[in-house]
mmCIF file of C-alpha atoms in Angstrom:
data_model
loop_
_atom_site.group_PDB
_atom_site.id
_atom_site.type_symbol
_atom_site.label_atom_id
_atom_site.label_comp_id
_atom_site.label_asym_id
_atom_site.label_seq_id
_atom_site.Cartn_x
_atom_site.Cartn_y
_atom_site.Cartn_z
ATOM 1 C CA ASP A 1 -1.024 -13.126 15.221
ATOM 2 C CA ALA A 2 0.419 -12.814 18.691
ATOM 3 C CA LYS A 3 -1.189 -9.774 20.283
ATOM 4 C CA THR A 4 0.126 -6.995 22.459
ATOM 5 C CA THR A 5 -1.588 -5.070 25.240
ATOM 6 C CA GLN A 6 -0.718 -1.487 26.091
ATOM 7 C CA PRO A 7 -2.308 1.153 28.320
ATOM 8 C CA ASN A 8 -4.472 3.556 26.358
ATOM 9 C CA SER A 9 -2.747 6.651 27.689
ATOM 10 C CA MET A 10 0.047 7.873 29.918
ATOM 11 C CA GLU A 11 1.318 11.224 31.106
ATOM 12 C CA SER A 12 4.803 12.275 32.018
ATOM 13 C CA ASN A 13 6.548 15.449 33.020
ATOM 14 C CA GLU A 14 9.014 17.028 30.662
ATOM 15 C CA GLU A 15 12.647 16.059 31.302
ATOM 16 C CA GLU A 16 11.564 13.019 33.343
ATOM 17 C CA PRO A 17 12.104 9.399 32.273
ATOM 18 C CA VAL A 18 9.128 7.575 30.783
ATOM 19 C CA HIS A 19 8.468 3.844 30.963
ATOM 20 C CA LEU A 20 5.921 2.567 28.453
ATOM 21 C CA PRO A 21 4.820 -1.021 29.147
ATOM 22 C CA CYS A 22 3.700 -3.684 26.712
ATOM 23 C CA ASN A 23 2.378 -7.160 27.471
ATOM 24 C CA HIS A 24 2.734 -9.946 24.927
ATOM 25 C CA SER A 25 2.049 -13.141 26.824
ATOM 26 C CA THR A 26 1.501 -15.247 23.655
ATOM 27 C CA ILE A 27 4.773 -14.247 22.025
ATOM 28 C CA SER A 28 6.490 -17.007 20.065
ATOM 29 C CA GLY A 29 10.176 -17.778 20.093
ATOM 30 C CA THR A 30 10.749 -16.149 16.701
ATOM 31 C CA ASP A 31 8.835 -12.911 17.338
ATOM 32 C CA TYR A 32 10.811 -9.720 17.497
ATOM 33 C CA ILE A 33 9.404 -6.880 19.598
ATOM 34 C CA HIS A 34 9.160 -3.640 17.646
ATOM 35 C CA TRP A 35 8.199 -0.167 18.790
ATOM 36 C CA TYR A 36 6.965 2.608 16.564
ATOM 37 C CA ARG A 37 5.604 6.017 17.393
ATOM 38 C CA GLN A 38 3.270 8.329 15.542
ATOM 39 C CA LEU A 39 3.534 12.052 16.005
ATOM 40 C CA PRO A 40 0.412 14.114 15.276
ATOM 41 C CA SER A 41 -0.481 14.252 11.586
ATOM 42 C CA GLN A 42 2.482 12.098 10.573
ATOM 43 C CA GLY A 43 3.084 8.516 9.557
ATOM 44 C CA PRO A 44 4.548 6.195 12.193
ATOM 45 C CA GLU A 45 8.304 6.118 12.682
ATOM 46 C CA TYR A 46 10.482 3.284 13.893
ATOM 47 C CA VAL A 47 11.846 3.608 17.420
ATOM 48 C CA ILE A 48 13.581 0.372 18.389
ATOM 49 C CA HIS A 49 13.328 -3.406 18.252
ATOM 50 C CA GLY A 50 14.748 -6.416 20.080
ATOM 51 C CA LEU A 51 14.499 -10.179 20.488
ATOM 52 C CA THR A 52 15.792 -11.210 23.908
ATOM 53 C CA SER A 53 18.420 -8.807 25.144
ATOM 54 C CA ASN A 54 17.885 -5.216 26.180
ATOM 55 C CA VAL A 55 18.610 -2.747 23.413
ATOM 56 C CA ASN A 56 19.693 0.875 23.346
ATOM 57 C CA ASN A 57 19.759 3.425 20.561
ATOM 58 C CA ARG A 58 19.813 7.193 20.266
ATOM 59 C CA MET A 59 16.042 7.442 20.681
ATOM 60 C CA ALA A 60 15.242 5.015 23.483
ATOM 61 C CA SER A 61 15.986 1.815 25.353
ATOM 62 C CA LEU A 62 14.037 -1.423 25.225
ATOM 63 C CA ALA A 63 13.935 -3.634 28.296
ATOM 64 C CA ILE A 64 12.668 -7.174 27.626
ATOM 65 C CA ALA A 65 11.535 -9.433 30.440
ATOM 66 C CA GLU A 66 13.416 -12.674 30.882
ATOM 67 C CA ASP A 67 10.348 -14.728 29.875
ATOM 68 C CA ARG A 68 9.709 -12.303 26.981
ATOM 69 C CA LYS A 69 6.058 -11.949 27.944
ATOM 70 C CA SER A 70 6.439 -8.224 28.455
ATOM 71 C CA SER A 71 8.694 -5.350 27.512
ATOM 72 C CA THR A 72 9.170 -1.700 28.386
ATOM 73 C CA LEU A 73 10.144 1.183 26.164
ATOM 74 C CA ILE A 74 12.192 3.716 28.088
ATOM 75 C CA LEU A 75 12.545 7.333 27.080
ATOM 76 C CA HIS A 76 15.324 8.561 29.295
ATOM 77 C CA ARG A 77 14.414 12.244 29.318
ATOM 78 C CA ALA A 78 11.081 13.146 27.810
ATOM 79 C CA THR A 79 10.719 16.251 25.701
ATOM 80 C CA LEU A 80 7.580 17.847 24.306
ATOM 81 C CA ARG A 81 8.466 16.361 20.937
ATOM 82 C CA ASP A 82 8.026 12.875 22.419
ATOM 83 C CA ALA A 83 4.267 13.408 22.711
ATOM 84 C CA ALA A 84 2.908 10.747 20.378
ATOM 85 C CA VAL A 85 1.096 7.437 20.151
ATOM 86 C CA TYR A 86 3.507 4.580 20.837
ATOM 87 C CA TYR A 87 2.849 1.183 19.284
ATOM 88 C CA CYS A 88 4.334 -2.097 20.451
ATOM 89 C CA ILE A 89 4.100 -4.821 17.780
ATOM 90 C CA LEU A 90 5.433 -8.313 17.243
ATOM 91 C CA ARG A 91 7.122 -9.315 14.014
ATOM 92 C CA ASP A 92 7.599 -12.929 13.019
ATOM 93 C CA THR A 93 10.872 -13.554 11.292
ATOM 94 C CA TYR A 94 9.673 -16.345 9.054
ATOM 95 C CA PHE A 95 9.274 -15.481 5.361
ATOM 96 C CA GLY A 96 5.678 -15.277 4.209
ATOM 97 C CA ASN A 97 4.323 -14.186 7.550
ATOM 98 C CA GLU A 98 5.043 -10.510 7.436
ATOM 99 C CA LYS A 99 1.654 -9.083 8.283
ATOM 100 C CA LEU A 100 2.349 -6.483 10.933
ATOM 101 C CA THR A 101 -0.581 -5.719 13.164
ATOM 102 C CA PHE A 102 -0.642 -2.433 15.027
ATOM 103 C CA GLY A 103 -2.809 -2.206 18.117
ATOM 104 C CA THR A 104 -4.300 0.985 19.472
ATOM 105 C CA GLY A 105 -1.072 2.000 21.172
ATOM 106 C CA THR A 106 -0.386 4.268 24.129
ATOM 107 C CA ARG A 107 -1.005 7.976 23.779
ATOM 108 C CA LEU A 108 1.801 9.712 25.652
ATOM 109 C CA THR A 109 1.209 13.237 26.866
ATOM 110 C CA ILE A 110 4.165 15.296 28.040
ATOM 111 C CA ILE A 111 3.446 17.932 30.639
ATOM 112 C CA PRO A 112 5.669 21.025 30.397
ATOM 113 C CA GLY B 1 15.379 13.141 0.705
ATOM 114 C CA ALA B 2 14.694 9.618 -0.559
ATOM 115 C CA GLY B 3 11.842 8.724 1.734
ATOM 116 C CA VAL B 4 8.528 7.033 0.938
ATOM 117 C CA SER B 5 6.450 9.336 -1.222
ATOM 118 C CA GLN B 6 2.661 9.193 -1.430
ATOM 119 C CA SER B 7 0.306 11.035 -3.709
ATOM 120 C CA PRO B 8 -2.027 12.747 -3.619
ATOM 121 C CA SER B 9 -1.563 14.066 -0.107
ATOM 122 C CA ASN B 10 -5.232 15.014 -0.022
ATOM 123 C CA LYS B 11 -8.115 13.768 -2.114
ATOM 124 C CA VAL B 12 -11.743 14.790 -1.880
ATOM 125 C CA THR B 13 -14.144 12.760 -3.958
ATOM 126 C CA GLU B 14 -17.833 12.128 -4.319
ATOM 127 C CA LYS B 15 -19.475 8.927 -3.208
ATOM 128 C CA GLY B 16 -19.444 6.366 -5.988
ATOM 129 C CA LYS B 17 -16.321 7.657 -7.746
ATOM 130 C CA ASP B 18 -13.138 5.612 -8.134
ATOM 131 C CA VAL B 19 -9.859 6.812 -6.640
ATOM 132 C CA GLU B 20 -6.238 5.799 -7.066
ATOM 133 C CA LEU B 21 -3.594 6.349 -4.420
ATOM 134 C CA ARG B 22 0.068 6.040 -5.303
ATOM 135 C CA CYS B 23 3.077 5.008 -3.266
ATOM 136 C CA ASP B 24 6.721 5.403 -4.297
ATOM 137 C CA PRO B 25 8.802 3.338 -1.879
ATOM 138 C CA ILE B 26 12.425 3.853 -1.001
ATOM 139 C CA SER B 27 14.605 2.551 -3.811
ATOM 140 C CA GLY B 28 15.697 -1.024 -3.263
ATOM 141 C CA HIS B 29 13.127 -1.832 -0.602
ATOM 142 C CA THR B 30 11.633 -5.208 -1.412
ATOM 143 C CA ALA B 31 8.533 -5.151 0.772
ATOM 144 C CA LEU B 32 5.690 -2.644 0.706
ATOM 145 C CA TYR B 33 2.696 -2.281 3.002
ATOM 146 C CA TRP B 34 -0.594 -0.409 2.853
ATOM 147 C CA TYR B 35 -2.452 0.584 6.005
ATOM 148 C CA ARG B 36 -5.365 2.877 6.631
ATOM 149 C CA GLN B 37 -6.128 4.962 9.665
ATOM 150 C CA SER B 38 -9.570 6.353 10.346
ATOM 151 C CA LEU B 39 -9.879 9.483 12.451
ATOM 152 C CA GLY B 40 -8.686 8.839 15.983
ATOM 153 C CA GLN B 41 -8.131 5.132 15.329
ATOM 154 C CA GLY B 42 -5.141 2.842 15.087
ATOM 155 C CA LEU B 43 -3.562 1.485 11.926
ATOM 156 C CA GLU B 44 -5.543 -1.113 9.998
ATOM 157 C CA PHE B 45 -3.474 -3.472 7.821
ATOM 158 C CA LEU B 46 -4.684 -3.679 4.223
ATOM 159 C CA ILE B 47 -2.149 -5.520 2.088
ATOM 160 C CA TYR B 48 1.507 -6.474 1.925
ATOM 161 C CA PHE B 49 3.742 -6.908 -1.161
ATOM 162 C CA GLN B 50 6.972 -8.833 -1.417
ATOM 163 C CA GLY B 51 8.352 -7.792 -4.791
ATOM 164 C CA ASN B 52 5.381 -7.635 -7.129
ATOM 165 C CA SER B 53 3.383 -10.363 -5.437
ATOM 166 C CA ALA B 54 0.978 -9.946 -2.555
ATOM 167 C CA PRO B 55 1.281 -12.866 -0.120
ATOM 168 C CA ASP B 56 -1.248 -11.296 2.209
ATOM 169 C CA LYS B 57 -4.342 -9.465 1.019
ATOM 170 C CA SER B 58 -6.363 -10.373 4.056
ATOM 171 C CA GLY B 59 -6.850 -6.811 5.203
ATOM 172 C CA LEU B 60 -8.605 -5.500 2.107
ATOM 173 C CA PRO B 61 -12.076 -4.621 3.430
ATOM 174 C CA SER B 62 -14.059 -5.488 0.310
ATOM 175 C CA ASP B 63 -13.734 -6.316 -3.378
ATOM 176 C CA ARG B 64 -13.944 -2.589 -4.102
ATOM 177 C CA PHE B 65 -10.346 -2.370 -2.896
ATOM 178 C CA SER B 66 -7.443 -3.586 -5.008
ATOM 179 C CA ALA B 67 -3.730 -2.929 -5.154
ATOM 180 C CA GLU B 68 -0.892 -3.668 -7.484
ATOM 181 C CA ARG B 69 2.821 -3.188 -7.552
ATOM 182 C CA THR B 70 4.888 -3.016 -10.709
ATOM 183 C CA GLY B 71 8.614 -3.385 -11.282
ATOM 184 C CA GLY B 72 9.090 -4.108 -7.599
ATOM 185 C CA SER B 73 8.650 -0.415 -6.984
ATOM 186 C CA VAL B 74 5.587 1.823 -7.330
ATOM 187 C CA SER B 75 2.309 0.626 -5.871
ATOM 188 C CA THR B 76 -1.220 1.810 -6.548
ATOM 189 C CA LEU B 77 -4.181 1.294 -4.239
ATOM 190 C CA THR B 78 -7.486 1.582 -6.064
ATOM 191 C CA ILE B 79 -10.852 2.056 -4.397
ATOM 192 C CA GLN B 80 -13.846 1.631 -6.663
ATOM 193 C CA ARG B 81 -17.281 3.119 -6.025
ATOM 194 C CA THR B 82 -16.078 4.928 -2.930
ATOM 195 C CA GLN B 83 -18.265 5.065 0.156
ATOM 196 C CA GLN B 84 -18.217 7.517 3.033
ATOM 197 C CA GLU B 85 -16.761 4.864 5.346
ATOM 198 C CA ASP B 86 -13.695 4.753 3.087
ATOM 199 C CA SER B 87 -12.695 8.190 4.373
ATOM 200 C CA ALA B 88 -9.365 7.789 6.147
ATOM 201 C CA VAL B 89 -5.652 8.392 5.864
ATOM 202 C CA TYR B 90 -4.042 5.708 3.716
ATOM 203 C CA LEU B 91 -0.453 5.028 4.726
ATOM 204 C CA CYS B 92 2.213 3.257 2.743
ATOM 205 C CA ALA B 93 5.429 1.832 4.173
ATOM 206 C CA SER B 94 8.423 0.094 2.669
ATOM 207 C CA THR B 95 11.140 -2.006 4.215
ATOM 208 C CA PRO B 96 14.255 -3.816 3.100
ATOM 209 C CA TYR B 97 12.534 -6.990 4.266
ATOM 210 C CA THR B 98 13.929 -7.665 7.688
ATOM 211 C CA GLY B 99 14.465 -4.044 8.595
ATOM 212 C CA GLU B 100 12.356 -1.291 10.002
ATOM 213 C CA LEU B 101 9.307 0.036 8.192
ATOM 214 C CA PHE B 102 9.600 3.476 6.678
ATOM 215 C CA PHE B 103 6.224 5.207 6.391
ATOM 216 C CA GLY B 104 5.105 7.915 4.066
ATOM 217 C CA GLU B 105 3.089 10.915 5.193
ATOM 218 C CA GLY B 106 -0.118 9.334 3.947
ATOM 219 C CA SER B 107 -2.930 10.212 1.574
ATOM 220 C CA ARG B 108 -5.969 11.691 3.252
ATOM 221 C CA LEU B 109 -9.140 10.578 1.479
ATOM 222 C CA THR B 110 -12.442 12.315 2.092
ATOM 223 C CA VAL B 111 -15.575 10.882 0.502
ATOM 224 C CA LEU B 112 -18.488 13.274 0.441
#
């Protein structure tokens, strides 16, 4: 499986933008970049995903480098509820290769 | 709500006993995943189902672990002769194949 590398932890002030980086230098051409987050004592929840172009949804934005070897999850205005562990994972689109490997993620702390 | 349902939410058992954990996926979702998460750790992939078949069982830690899925719906994860190192939160997720994963709240297993 292509692997991802994320910082173990990050801090951000409330109401400030947050940029969470992810490196995936061995990404293949068919890998989608997915982000999930896990709030305390809950199962992970989907945040966003993309292939080549930047993506926006109601939760966040995903900026993908031109060479696709890295990406950044952007929370435009952090709230206390955004404190969670954020996972960046790669998902192959080919049938029969659907094992999704979560790394250790980035623990985001929001400072009031 | 029609989310992923897992039961029991909490299970305390004695070492050596067998346990069964159940997952009811979202109706119509073709793929189902099991993960486990030990205290303070990331998600560890266990097994993946596409329909009733399991193309990838590579994450099952030992032959004490088994899982089945019937009718393309409910899945049961069985742990035989439980050990203390089996203590963890067991998470189930379902997906309509190419879409996002929807996780349940998990089953917390404690082996005394």
